[in-house]
């Protein structure tokens, strides 16, 4: 469990208990327990990633220095598996792709990590294999249009709309 790993590497029982019970403080998670939603699974992916990153940082003080091929391959593969899982759940996990790159040093580690992420993403999306083409088309539409869900004009970001959208988000979003 995450709490046990935090206790093992930090020695702090209070921090370990806080990490272990943190899911009950999430309104989103408690709300989602009544039906299937991806957000609770994203939270578990984030906790898993954070626990592995904490272990790597704690093992070396501040910076990971053990780059033997076996350890390097295992760490890069584990990060890839976690990130691929998170991306398969929901693409809002995309920013987390960068975090392991901070702890993995060298081009070899980055290549292993990238391949592991791609394989993990493919594996965890196998149940939706017949919809891969549709998902790809949707992702491209969302990434190349300025509106919500791939609508709007072609472009990456409409800077003029951002202030109004931030205001709308703050006023209309209850949480």
Coordinates of C-alpha atoms in Angstrom, one line a residue, residues 24-110:
X24 CA -11.5 9.5 1.9
X25 CA -10.9 13.3 1.7
X26 CA -11.7 13.4 -2.0
X27 CA -15.2 14.5 -2.8
X28 CA -14.8 13.3 -6.3
X29 CA -13.8 9.8 -5.2
X30 CA -16.6 9.5 -2.7
X31 CA -19.1 10.7 -5.3
X32 CA -17.7 8.3 -7.9
X33 CA -18.0 5.2 -5.6
X34 CA -21.7 4.9 -6.6
X35 CA -20.9 4.3 -10.3
X36 CA -17.9 3.6 -12.5
X37 CA -16.0 6.8 -13.3
X38 CA -12.3 7.1 -14.3
X39 CA -11.3 9.7 -11.7
X40 CA -10.9 7.2 -8.8
X41 CA -8.7 5.1 -11.0
X42 CA -6.7 8.2 -12.0
X43 CA -6.2 8.9 -8.3
X44 CA -4.8 5.4 -7.8
X45 CA -2.5 5.8 -10.7
X46 CA -1.3 9.1 -9.3
X47 CA -0.7 7.6 -5.8
X48 CA 1.1 4.6 -7.4
X49 CA 3.3 7.0 -9.4
X50 CA 4.0 9.2 -6.4
X51 CA 4.9 6.2 -4.3
X52 CA 7.4 4.9 -6.8
X53 CA 8.9 8.4 -7.3
X54 CA 9.2 8.8 -3.5
X55 CA 11.0 5.5 -3.3
X56 CA 13.4 6.6 -6.0
X57 CA 14.1 10.0 -4.5
X58 CA 14.4 8.6 -0.9
X59 CA 16.7 5.8 -2.0
X60 CA 19.3 8.3 -3.2
X61 CA 18.6 11.3 -1.0
X62 CA 17.7 13.9 -3.6
X63 CA 18.8 12.5 -6.9
X64 CA 18.7 8.9 -8.3
X65 CA 22.3 7.8 -8.9
X66 CA 22.0 4.0 -9.2
X67 CA 22.0 3.5 -13.0
X68 CA 23.0 -0.1 -13.3
X69 CA 21.3 -1.6 -16.4
X70 CA 19.1 -3.9 -14.4
X71 CA 17.8 -1.2 -12.0
X72 CA 17.5 1.3 -14.8
X73 CA 15.5 -1.0 -17.0
X74 CA 13.2 -2.0 -14.1
X75 CA 12.6 1.6 -13.0
X76 CA 11.9 2.8 -16.6
X77 CA 9.6 -0.1 -17.2
X78 CA 7.7 0.5 -14.0
X79 CA 7.2 4.2 -14.7
X80 CA 6.1 3.3 -18.3
X81 CA 3.5 0.8 -16.9
X82 CA 2.1 3.3 -14.5
X83 CA 1.9 6.1 -17.1
X84 CA 0.4 3.9 -19.7
X85 CA -2.3 2.8 -17.3
X86 CA -3.1 6.4 -16.4
X87 CA -3.3 7.4 -20.0
X88 CA -5.5 4.5 -20.8
X89 CA -7.9 5.6 -18.1
X90 CA -8.1 9.2 -19.2
X91 CA -5.9 11.5 -21.3
X92 CA -5.9 14.2 -18.7
X93 CA -3.1 12.1 -17.1
X94 CA -0.9 13.3 -20.0
X95 CA 1.1 15.9 -18.0
X96 CA 2.3 13.2 -15.7
X97 CA 4.3 11.7 -18.6
X98 CA 7.0 14.3 -17.9
X99 CA 7.5 13.4 -14.2
X100 CA 9.5 10.2 -14.7
X101 CA 11.8 12.0 -17.1
X102 CA 13.0 14.1 -14.1
X103 CA 14.2 10.9 -12.3
X104 CA 15.4 8.8 -15.2
X105 CA 18.8 9.9 -16.6
X106 CA 20.2 9.1 -20.0
X107 CA 18.7 8.5 -23.4
X108 CA 18.6 4.7 -22.8
X109 CA 16.3 5.1 -19.8
X110 CA 14.1 7.5 -21.7

